[in-house]
mmCIF file with all atom_site columns, C-alpha atoms in Angstrom:
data_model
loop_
_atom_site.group_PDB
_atom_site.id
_atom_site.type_symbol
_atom_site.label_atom_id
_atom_site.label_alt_id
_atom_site.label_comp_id
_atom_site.label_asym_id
_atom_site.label_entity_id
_atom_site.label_seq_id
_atom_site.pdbx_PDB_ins_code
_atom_site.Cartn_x
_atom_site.Cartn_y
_atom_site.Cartn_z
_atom_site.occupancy
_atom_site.B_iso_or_equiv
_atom_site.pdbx_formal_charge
_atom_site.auth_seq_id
_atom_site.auth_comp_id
_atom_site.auth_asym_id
_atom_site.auth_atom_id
_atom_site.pdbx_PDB_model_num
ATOM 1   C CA . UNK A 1 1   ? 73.914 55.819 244.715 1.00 0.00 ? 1   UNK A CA 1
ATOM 2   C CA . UNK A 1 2   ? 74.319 53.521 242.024 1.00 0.00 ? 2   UNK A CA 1
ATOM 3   C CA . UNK A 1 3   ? 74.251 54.620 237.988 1.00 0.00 ? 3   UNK A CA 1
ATOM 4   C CA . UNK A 1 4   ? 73.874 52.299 235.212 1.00 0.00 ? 4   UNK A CA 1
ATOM 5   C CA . UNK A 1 5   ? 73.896 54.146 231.188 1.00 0.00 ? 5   UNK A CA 1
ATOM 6   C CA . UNK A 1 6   ? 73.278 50.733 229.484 1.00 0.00 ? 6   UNK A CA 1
ATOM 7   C CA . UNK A 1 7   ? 70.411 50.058 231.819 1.00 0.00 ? 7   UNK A CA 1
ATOM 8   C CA . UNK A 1 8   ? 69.420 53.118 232.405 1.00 0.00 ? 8   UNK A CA 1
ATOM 9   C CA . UNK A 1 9   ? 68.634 53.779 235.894 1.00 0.00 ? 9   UNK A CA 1
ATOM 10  C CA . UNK A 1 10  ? 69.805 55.358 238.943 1.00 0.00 ? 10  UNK A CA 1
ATOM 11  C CA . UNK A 1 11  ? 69.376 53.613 242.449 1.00 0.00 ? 11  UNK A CA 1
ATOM 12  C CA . UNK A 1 12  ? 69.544 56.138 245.448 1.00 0.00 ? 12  UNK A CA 1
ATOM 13  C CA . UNK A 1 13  ? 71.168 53.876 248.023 1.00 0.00 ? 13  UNK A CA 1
ATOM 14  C CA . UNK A 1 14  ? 69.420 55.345 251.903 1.00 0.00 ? 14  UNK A CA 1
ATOM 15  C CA . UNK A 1 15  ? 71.160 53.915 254.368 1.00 0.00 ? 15  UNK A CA 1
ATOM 16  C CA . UNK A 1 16  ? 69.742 50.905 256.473 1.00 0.00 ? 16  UNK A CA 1
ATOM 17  C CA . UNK A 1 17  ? 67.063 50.303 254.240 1.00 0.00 ? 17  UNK A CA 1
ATOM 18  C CA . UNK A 1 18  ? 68.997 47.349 252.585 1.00 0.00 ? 18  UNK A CA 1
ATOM 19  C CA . UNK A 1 19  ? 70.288 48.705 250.144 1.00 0.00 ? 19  UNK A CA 1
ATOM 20  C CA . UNK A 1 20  ? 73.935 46.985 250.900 1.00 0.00 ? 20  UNK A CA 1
ATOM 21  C CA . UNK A 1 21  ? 72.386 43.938 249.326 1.00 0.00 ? 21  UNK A CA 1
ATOM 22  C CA . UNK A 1 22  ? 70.414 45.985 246.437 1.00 0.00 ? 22  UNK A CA 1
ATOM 23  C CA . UNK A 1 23  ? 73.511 47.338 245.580 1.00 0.00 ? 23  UNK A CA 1
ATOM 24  C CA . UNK A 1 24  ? 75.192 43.413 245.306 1.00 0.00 ? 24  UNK A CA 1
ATOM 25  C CA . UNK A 1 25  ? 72.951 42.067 243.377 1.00 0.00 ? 25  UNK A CA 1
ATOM 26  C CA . UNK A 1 26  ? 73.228 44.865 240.687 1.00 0.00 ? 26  UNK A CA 1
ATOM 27  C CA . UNK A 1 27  ? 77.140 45.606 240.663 1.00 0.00 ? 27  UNK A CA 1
ATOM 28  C CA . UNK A 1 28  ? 77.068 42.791 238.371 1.00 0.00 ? 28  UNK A CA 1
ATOM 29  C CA . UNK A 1 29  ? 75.429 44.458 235.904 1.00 0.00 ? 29  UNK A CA 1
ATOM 30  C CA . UNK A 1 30  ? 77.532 47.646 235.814 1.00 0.00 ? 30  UNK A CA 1
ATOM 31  C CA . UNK A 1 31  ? 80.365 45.131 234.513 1.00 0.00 ? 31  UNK A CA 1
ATOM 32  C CA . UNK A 1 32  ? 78.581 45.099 231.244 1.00 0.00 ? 32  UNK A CA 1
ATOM 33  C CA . UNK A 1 33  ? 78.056 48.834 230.805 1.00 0.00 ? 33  UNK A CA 1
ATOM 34  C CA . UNK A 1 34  ? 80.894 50.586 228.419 1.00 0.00 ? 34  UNK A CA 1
ATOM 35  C CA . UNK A 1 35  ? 81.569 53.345 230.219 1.00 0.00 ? 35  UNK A CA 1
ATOM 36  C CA . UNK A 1 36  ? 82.140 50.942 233.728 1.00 0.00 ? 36  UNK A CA 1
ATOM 37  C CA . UNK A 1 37  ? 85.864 51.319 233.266 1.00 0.00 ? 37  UNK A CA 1
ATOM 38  C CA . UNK A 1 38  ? 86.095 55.363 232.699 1.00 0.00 ? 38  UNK A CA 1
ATOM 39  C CA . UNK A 1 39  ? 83.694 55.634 235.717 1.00 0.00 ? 39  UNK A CA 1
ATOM 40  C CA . UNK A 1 40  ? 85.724 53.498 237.725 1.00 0.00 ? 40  UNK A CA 1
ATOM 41  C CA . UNK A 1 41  ? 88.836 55.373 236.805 1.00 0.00 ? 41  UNK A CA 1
ATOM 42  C CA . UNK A 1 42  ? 87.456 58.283 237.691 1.00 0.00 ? 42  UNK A CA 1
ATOM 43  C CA . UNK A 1 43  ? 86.312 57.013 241.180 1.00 0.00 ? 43  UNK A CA 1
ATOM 44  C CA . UNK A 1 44  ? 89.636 56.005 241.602 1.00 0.00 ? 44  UNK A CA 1
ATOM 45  C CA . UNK A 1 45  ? 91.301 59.368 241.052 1.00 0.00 ? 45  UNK A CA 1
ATOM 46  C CA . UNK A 1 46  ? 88.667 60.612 243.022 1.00 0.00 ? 46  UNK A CA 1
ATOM 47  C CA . UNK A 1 47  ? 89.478 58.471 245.875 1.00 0.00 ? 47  UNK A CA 1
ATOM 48  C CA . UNK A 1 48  ? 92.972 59.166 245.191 1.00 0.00 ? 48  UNK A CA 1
ATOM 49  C CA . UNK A 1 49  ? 92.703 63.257 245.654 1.00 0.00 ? 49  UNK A CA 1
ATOM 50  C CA . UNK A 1 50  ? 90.303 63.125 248.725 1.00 0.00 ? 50  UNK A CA 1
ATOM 51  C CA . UNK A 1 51  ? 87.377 62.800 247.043 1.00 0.00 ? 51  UNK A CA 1
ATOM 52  C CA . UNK A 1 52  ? 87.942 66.758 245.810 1.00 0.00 ? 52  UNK A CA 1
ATOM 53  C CA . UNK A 1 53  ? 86.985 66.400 242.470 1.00 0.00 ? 53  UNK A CA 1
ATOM 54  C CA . UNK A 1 54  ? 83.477 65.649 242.883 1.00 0.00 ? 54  UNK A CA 1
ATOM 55  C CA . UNK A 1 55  ? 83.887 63.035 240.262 1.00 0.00 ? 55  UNK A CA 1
ATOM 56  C CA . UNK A 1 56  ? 81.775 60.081 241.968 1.00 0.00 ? 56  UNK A CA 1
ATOM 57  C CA . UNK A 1 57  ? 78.278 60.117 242.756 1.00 0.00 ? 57  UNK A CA 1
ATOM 58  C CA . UNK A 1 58  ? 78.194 59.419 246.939 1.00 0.00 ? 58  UNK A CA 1
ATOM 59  C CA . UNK A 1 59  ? 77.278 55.976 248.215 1.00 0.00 ? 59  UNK A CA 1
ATOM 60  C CA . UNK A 1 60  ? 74.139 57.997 250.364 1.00 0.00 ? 60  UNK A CA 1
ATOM 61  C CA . UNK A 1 61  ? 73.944 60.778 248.379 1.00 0.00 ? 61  UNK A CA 1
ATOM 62  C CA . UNK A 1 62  ? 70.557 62.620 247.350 1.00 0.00 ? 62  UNK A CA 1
ATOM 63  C CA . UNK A 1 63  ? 68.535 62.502 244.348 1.00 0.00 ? 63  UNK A CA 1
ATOM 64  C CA . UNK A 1 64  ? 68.774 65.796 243.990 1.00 0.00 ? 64  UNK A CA 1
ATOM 65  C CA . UNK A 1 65  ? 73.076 66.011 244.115 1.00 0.00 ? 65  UNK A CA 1
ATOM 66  C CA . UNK A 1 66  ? 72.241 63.925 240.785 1.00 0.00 ? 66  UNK A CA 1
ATOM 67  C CA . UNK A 1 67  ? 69.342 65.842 239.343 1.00 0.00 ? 67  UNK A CA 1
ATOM 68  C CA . UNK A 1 68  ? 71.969 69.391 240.148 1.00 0.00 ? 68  UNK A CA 1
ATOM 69  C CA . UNK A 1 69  ? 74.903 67.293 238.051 1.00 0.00 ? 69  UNK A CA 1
ATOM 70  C CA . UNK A 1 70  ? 73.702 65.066 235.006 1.00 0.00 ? 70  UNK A CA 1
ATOM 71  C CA . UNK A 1 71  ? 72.203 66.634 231.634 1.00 0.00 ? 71  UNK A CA 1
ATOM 72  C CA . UNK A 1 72  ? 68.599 67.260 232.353 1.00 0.00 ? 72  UNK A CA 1
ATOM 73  C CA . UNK A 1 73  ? 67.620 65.274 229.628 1.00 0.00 ? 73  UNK A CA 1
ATOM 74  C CA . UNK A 1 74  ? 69.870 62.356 230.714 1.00 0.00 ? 74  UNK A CA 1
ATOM 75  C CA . UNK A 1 75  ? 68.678 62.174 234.514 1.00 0.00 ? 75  UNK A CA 1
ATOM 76  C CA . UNK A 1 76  ? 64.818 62.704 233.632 1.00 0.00 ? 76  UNK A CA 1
ATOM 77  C CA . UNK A 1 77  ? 65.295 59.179 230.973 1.00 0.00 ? 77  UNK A CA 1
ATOM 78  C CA . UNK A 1 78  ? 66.934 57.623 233.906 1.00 0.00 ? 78  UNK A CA 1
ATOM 79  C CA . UNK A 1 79  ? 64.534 55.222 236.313 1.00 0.00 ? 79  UNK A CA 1
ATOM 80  C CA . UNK A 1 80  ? 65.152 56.276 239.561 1.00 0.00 ? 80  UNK A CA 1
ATOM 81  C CA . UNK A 1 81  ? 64.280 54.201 242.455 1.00 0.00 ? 81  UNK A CA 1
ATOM 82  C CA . UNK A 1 82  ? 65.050 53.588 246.471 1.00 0.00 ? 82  UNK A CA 1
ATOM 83  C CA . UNK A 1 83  ? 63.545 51.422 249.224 1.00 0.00 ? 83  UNK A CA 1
ATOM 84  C CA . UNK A 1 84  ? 62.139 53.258 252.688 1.00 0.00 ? 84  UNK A CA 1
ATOM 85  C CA . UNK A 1 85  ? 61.840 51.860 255.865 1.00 0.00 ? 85  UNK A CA 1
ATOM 86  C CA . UNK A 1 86  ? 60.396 52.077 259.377 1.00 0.00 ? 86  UNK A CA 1
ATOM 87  C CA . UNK A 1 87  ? 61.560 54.899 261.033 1.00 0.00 ? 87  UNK A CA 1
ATOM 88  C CA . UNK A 1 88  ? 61.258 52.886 264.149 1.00 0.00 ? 88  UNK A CA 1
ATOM 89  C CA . UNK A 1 89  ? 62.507 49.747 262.887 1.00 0.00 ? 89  UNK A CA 1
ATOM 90  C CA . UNK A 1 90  ? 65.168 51.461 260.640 1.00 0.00 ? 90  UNK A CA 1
ATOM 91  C CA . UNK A 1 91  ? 66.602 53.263 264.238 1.00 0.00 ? 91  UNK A CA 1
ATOM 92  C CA . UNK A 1 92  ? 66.963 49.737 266.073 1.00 0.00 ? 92  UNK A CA 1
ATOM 93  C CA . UNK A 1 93  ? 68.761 48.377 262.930 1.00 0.00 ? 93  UNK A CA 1
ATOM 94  C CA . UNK A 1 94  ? 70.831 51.565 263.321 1.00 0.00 ? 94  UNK A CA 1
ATOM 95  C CA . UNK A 1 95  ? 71.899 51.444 266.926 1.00 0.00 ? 95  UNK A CA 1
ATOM 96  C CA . UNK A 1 96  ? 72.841 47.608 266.476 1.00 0.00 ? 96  UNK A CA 1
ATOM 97  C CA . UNK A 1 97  ? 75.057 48.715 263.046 1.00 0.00 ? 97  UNK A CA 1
ATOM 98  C CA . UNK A 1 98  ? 76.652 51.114 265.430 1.00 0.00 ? 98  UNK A CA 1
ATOM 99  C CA . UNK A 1 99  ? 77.117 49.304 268.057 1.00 0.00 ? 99  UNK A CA 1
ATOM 100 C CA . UNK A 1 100 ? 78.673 45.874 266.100 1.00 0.00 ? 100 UNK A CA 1
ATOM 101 C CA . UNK A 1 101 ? 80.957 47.948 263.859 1.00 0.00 ? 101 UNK A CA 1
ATOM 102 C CA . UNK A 1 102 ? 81.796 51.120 265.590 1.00 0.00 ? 102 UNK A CA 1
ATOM 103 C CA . UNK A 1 103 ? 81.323 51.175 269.078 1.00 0.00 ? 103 UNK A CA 1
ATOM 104 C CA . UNK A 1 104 ? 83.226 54.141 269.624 1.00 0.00 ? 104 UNK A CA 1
ATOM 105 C CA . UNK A 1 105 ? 80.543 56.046 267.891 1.00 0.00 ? 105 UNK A CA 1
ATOM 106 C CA . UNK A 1 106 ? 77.601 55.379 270.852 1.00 0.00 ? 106 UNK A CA 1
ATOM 107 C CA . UNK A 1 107 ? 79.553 58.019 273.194 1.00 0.00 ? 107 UNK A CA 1
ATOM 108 C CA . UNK A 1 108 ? 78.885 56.303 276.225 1.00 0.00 ? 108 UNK A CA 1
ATOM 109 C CA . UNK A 1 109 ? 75.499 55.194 275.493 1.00 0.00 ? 109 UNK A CA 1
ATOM 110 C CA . UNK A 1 110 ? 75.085 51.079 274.992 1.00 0.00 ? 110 UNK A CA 1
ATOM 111 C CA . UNK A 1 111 ? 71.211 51.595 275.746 1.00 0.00 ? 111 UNK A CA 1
ATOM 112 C CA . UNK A 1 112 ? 69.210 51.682 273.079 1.00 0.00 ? 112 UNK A CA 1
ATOM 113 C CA . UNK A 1 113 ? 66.837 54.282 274.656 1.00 0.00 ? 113 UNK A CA 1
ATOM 114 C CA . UNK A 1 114 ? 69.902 56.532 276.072 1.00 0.00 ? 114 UNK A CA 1
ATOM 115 C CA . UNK A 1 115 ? 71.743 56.401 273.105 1.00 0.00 ? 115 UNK A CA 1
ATOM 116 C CA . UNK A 1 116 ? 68.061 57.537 270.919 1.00 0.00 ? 116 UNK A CA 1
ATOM 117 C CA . UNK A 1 117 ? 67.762 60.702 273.206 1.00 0.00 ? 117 UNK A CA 1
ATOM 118 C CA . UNK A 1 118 ? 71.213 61.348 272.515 1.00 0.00 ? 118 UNK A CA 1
ATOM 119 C CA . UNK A 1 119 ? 71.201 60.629 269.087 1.00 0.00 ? 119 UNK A CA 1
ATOM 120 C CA . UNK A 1 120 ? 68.439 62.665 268.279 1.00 0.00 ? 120 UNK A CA 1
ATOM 121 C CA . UNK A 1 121 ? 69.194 65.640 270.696 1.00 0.00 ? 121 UNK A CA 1
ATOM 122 C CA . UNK A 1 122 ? 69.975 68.669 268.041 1.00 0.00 ? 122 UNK A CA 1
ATOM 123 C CA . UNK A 1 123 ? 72.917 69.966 270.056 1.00 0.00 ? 123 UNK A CA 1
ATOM 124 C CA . UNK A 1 124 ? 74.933 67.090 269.271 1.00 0.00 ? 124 UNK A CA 1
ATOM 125 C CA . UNK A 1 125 ? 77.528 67.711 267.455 1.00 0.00 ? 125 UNK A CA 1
ATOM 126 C CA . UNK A 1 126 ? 77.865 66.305 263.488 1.00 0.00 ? 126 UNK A CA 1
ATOM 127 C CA . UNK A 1 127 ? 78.957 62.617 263.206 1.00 0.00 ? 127 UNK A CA 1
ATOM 128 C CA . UNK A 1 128 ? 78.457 61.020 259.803 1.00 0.00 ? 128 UNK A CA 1
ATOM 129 C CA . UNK A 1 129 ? 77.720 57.723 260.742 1.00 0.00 ? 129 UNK A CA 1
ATOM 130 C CA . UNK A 1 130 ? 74.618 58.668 262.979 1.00 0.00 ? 130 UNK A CA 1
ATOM 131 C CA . UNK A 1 131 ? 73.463 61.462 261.059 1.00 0.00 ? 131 UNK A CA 1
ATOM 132 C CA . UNK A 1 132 ? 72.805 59.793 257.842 1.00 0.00 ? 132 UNK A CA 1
ATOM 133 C CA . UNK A 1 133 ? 70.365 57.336 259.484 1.00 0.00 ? 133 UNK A CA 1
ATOM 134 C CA . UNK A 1 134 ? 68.255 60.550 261.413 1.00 0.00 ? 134 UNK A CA 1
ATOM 135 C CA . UNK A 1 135 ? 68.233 62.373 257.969 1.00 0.00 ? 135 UNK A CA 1
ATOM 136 C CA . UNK A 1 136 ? 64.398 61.925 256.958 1.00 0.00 ? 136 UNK A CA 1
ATOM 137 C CA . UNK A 1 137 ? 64.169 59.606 254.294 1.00 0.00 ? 137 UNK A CA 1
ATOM 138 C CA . UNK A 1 138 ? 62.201 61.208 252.141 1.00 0.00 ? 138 UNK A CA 1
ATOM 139 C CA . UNK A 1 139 ? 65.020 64.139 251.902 1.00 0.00 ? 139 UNK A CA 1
ATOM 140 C CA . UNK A 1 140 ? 66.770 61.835 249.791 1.00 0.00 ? 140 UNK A CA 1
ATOM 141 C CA . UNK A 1 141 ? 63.919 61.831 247.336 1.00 0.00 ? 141 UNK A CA 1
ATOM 142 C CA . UNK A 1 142 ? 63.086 65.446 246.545 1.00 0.00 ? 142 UNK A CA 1
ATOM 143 C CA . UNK A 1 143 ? 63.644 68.328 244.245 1.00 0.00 ? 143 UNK A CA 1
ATOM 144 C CA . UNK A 1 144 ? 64.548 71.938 246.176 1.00 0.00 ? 144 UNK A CA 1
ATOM 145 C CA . UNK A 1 145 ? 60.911 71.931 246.053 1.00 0.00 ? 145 UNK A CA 1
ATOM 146 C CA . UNK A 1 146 ? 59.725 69.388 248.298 1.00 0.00 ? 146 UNK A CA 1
ATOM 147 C CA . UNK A 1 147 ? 58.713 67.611 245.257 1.00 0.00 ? 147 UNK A CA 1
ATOM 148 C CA . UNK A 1 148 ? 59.321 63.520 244.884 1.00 0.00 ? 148 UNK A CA 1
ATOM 149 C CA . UNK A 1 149 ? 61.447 63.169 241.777 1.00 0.00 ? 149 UNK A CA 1
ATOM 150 C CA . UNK A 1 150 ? 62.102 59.358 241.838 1.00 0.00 ? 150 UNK A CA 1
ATOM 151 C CA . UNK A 1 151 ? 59.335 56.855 239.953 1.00 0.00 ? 151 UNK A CA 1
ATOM 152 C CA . UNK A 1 152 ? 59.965 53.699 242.454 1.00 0.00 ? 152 UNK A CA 1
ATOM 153 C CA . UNK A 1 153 ? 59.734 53.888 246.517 1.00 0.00 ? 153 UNK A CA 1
ATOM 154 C CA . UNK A 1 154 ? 60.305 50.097 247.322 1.00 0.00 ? 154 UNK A CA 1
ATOM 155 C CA . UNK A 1 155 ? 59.386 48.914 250.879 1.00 0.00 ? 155 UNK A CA 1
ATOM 156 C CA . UNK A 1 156 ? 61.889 47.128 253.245 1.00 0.00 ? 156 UNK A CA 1
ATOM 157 C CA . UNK A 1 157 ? 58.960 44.878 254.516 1.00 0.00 ? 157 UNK A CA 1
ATOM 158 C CA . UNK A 1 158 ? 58.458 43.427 251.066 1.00 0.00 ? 158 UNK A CA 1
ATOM 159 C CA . UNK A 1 159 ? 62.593 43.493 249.655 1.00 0.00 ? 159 UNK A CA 1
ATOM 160 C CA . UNK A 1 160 ? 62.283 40.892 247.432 1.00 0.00 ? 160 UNK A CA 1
ATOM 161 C CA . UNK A 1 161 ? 58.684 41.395 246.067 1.00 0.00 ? 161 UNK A CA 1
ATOM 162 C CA . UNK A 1 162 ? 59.682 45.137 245.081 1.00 0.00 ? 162 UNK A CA 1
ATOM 163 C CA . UNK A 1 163 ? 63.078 44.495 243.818 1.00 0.00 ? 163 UNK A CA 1
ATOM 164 C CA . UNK A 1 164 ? 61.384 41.810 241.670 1.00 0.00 ? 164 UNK A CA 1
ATOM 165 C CA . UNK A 1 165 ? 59.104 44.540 240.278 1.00 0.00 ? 165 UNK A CA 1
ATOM 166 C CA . UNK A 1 166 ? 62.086 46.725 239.708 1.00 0.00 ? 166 UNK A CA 1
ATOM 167 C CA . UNK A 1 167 ? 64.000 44.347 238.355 1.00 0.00 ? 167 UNK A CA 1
ATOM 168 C CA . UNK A 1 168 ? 61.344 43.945 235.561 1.00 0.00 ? 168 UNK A CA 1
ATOM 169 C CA . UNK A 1 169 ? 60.956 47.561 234.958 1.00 0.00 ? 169 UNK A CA 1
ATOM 170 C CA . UNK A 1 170 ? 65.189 47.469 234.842 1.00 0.00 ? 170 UNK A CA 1
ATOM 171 C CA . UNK A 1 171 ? 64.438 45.405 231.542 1.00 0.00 ? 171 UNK A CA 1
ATOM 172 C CA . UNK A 1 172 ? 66.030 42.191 233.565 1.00 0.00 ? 172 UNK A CA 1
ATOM 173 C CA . UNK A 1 173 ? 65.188 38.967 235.472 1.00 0.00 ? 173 UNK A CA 1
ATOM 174 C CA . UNK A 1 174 ? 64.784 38.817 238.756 1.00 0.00 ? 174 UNK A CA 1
ATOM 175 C CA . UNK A 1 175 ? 68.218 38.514 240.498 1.00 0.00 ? 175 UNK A CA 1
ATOM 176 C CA . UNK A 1 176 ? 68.538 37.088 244.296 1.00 0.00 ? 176 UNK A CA 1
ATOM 177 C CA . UNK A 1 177 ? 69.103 39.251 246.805 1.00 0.00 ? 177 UNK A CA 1
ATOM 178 C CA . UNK A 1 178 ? 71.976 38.335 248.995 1.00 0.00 ? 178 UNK A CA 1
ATOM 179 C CA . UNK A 1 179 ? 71.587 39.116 252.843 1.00 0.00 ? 179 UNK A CA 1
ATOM 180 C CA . UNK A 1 180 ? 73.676 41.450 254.281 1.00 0.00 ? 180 UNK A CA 1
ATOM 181 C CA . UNK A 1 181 ? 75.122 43.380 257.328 1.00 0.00 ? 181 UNK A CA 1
ATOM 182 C CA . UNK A 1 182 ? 71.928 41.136 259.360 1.00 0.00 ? 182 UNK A CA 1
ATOM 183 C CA . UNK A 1 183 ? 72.447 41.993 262.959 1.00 0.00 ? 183 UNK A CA 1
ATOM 184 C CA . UNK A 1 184 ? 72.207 38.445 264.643 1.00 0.00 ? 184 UNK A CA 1
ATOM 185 C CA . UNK A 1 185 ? 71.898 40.087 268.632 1.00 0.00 ? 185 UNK A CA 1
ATOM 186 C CA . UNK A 1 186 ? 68.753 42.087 267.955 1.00 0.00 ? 186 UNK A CA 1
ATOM 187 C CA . UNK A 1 187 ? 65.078 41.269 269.052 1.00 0.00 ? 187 UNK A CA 1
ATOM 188 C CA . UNK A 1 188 ? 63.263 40.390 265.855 1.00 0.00 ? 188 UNK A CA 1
ATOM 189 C CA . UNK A 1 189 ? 59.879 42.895 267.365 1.00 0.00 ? 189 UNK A CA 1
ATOM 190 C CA . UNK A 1 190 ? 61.427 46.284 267.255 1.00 0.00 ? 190 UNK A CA 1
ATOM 191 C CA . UNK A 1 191 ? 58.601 47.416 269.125 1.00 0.00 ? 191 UNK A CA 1
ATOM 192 C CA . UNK A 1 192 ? 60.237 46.134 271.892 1.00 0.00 ? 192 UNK A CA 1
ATOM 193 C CA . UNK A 1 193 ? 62.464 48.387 272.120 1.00 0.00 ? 193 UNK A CA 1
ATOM 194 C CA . UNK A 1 194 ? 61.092 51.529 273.190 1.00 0.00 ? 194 UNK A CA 1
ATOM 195 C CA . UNK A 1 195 ? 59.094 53.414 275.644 1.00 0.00 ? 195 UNK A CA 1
ATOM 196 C CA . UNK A 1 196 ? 56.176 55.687 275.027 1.00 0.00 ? 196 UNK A CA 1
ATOM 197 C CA . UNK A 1 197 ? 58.517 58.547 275.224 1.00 0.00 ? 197 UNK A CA 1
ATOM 198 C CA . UNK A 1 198 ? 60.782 57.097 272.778 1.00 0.00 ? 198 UNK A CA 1
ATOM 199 C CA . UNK A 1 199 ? 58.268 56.099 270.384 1.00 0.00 ? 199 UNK A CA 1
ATOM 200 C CA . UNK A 1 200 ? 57.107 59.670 270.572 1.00 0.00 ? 200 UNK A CA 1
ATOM 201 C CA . UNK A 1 201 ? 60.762 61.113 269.559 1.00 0.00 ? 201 UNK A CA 1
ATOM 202 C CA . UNK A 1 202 ? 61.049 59.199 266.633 1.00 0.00 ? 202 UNK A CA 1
ATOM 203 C CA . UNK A 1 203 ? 57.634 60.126 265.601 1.00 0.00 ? 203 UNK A CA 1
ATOM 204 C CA . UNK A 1 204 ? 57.950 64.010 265.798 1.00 0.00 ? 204 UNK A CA 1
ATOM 205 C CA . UNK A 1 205 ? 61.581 63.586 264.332 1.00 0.00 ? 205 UNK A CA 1
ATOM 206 C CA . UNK A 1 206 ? 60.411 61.378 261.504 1.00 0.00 ? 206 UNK A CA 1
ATOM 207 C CA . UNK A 1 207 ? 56.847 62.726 261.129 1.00 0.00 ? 207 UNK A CA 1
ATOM 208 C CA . UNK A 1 208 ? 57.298 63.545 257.412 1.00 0.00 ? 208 UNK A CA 1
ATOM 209 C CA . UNK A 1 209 ? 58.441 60.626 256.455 1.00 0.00 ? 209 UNK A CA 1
ATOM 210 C CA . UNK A 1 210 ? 55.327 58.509 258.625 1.00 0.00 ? 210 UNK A CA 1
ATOM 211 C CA . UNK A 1 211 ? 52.973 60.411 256.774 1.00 0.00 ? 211 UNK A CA 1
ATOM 212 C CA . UNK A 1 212 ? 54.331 60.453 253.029 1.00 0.00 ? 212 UNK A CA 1
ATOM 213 C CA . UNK A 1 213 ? 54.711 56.501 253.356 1.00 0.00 ? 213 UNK A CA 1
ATOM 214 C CA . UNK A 1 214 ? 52.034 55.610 255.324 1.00 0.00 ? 214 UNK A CA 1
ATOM 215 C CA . UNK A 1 215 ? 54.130 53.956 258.271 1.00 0.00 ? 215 UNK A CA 1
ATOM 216 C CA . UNK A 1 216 ? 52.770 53.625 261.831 1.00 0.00 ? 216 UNK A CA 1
ATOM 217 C CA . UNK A 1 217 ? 54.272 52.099 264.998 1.00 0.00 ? 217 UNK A CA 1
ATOM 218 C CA . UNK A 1 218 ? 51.819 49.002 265.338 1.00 0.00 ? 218 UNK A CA 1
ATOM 219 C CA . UNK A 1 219 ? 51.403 47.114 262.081 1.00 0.00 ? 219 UNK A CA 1
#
């Protein structure tokens, strides 16, 4: 998640939806805000004590953590955006994160369709780094309600187009988006990937978030 109070918006950062290269291209801009160095203080002591006085907004944290901890007020002035993706795609992009930067995390399963049952099987137990990418999207952009509280759901499939437009409703020019964390050993169809059955899993598992953004397996 990513606050700016000159610029006044609030980017909820869900993970492998590149956002890692949203998040570059506006850093920059946080440099010019005057409270940047009091925030960054406080991140530091933050970081410092465990992260046990709550005084930093998560990288993947919810719109709602923010909604529960700014001045009403403040957070409903704030534009609040995020980009979705595939469910389908977004799990390939996933297993090939995992896989390049920490292996250890597949337990025992190097195939993409092994490691999916696995991965998706609800008596795993917790890991971090796999369960923030089956969290449903959309859970990052609700109220308690069910309600979507943010004003702008870009689109993976379009990056630049959409952070263009949000870039203009920011109150800035466009800025370029640099590429990152690109996984260069993956199949560029992610349909390729998977079996009926597997399809099928990620579509019962993800079915809110198919039918809220209008995503289906075949373009």
């Amino acid at each position: 998640m990513l606050l700016s109070h000159r610029y006044r918006f609030l980017f909820v950062h869900i993970a492998k939806t590149g956002g890692t290269s949203v998040r570059a291209a506006l850093k920059p801009l946080l440099w010019r805000d005057p409270w940047y160095y009091p925030m960054w203080l406080c991140g530091r002591l933050n970081h410092l004590t465990g992260h046990r006085l709550g005084m930093k907004l998560p990288r993947h944290a919810k719109v709602i953590l923010a909604q529960e901890l700014l001045p009403r007020e403040y957070f409903e002035g704030l534009f609040k955006f995020a980009f979705v993706r595939n469910p389908w795609d977004l799990q390939v992009s996933s297993f090939h994160h995992i896989r390049r930067e920490r292996p250890h995390y597949l337990g025992g399963h190097t195939d993409f369709a092994d490691f999916l049952r696995w991965k998706l099987d609800p008596d795993r137990p917790y890991q971090y780094h796999l369960d923030t990418s089956i969290t449903p999207q959309s859970d990052y952009l609700v109220d308690l309600e069910g309600r979507v509280i943010v004003d702008d759901i870009g689109r993976y499939e379009r990056l630049e187009e959409d952070f263009a437009g949000i870039c203009k409703r920011i109150g800035i020019r466009p800025l370029p988006l640099p590429h990152r964390r690109r996984a260069q050993d993956r199949k560029r169809d992610w349909r390729t990937y998977y079996t009926d059955e597997t399809a099928e899993l990620v579509a019962r598992h993800f079915a809110r978030d198919i039918e809220l953004f209008g995503y289906h397996f075949d373009p």
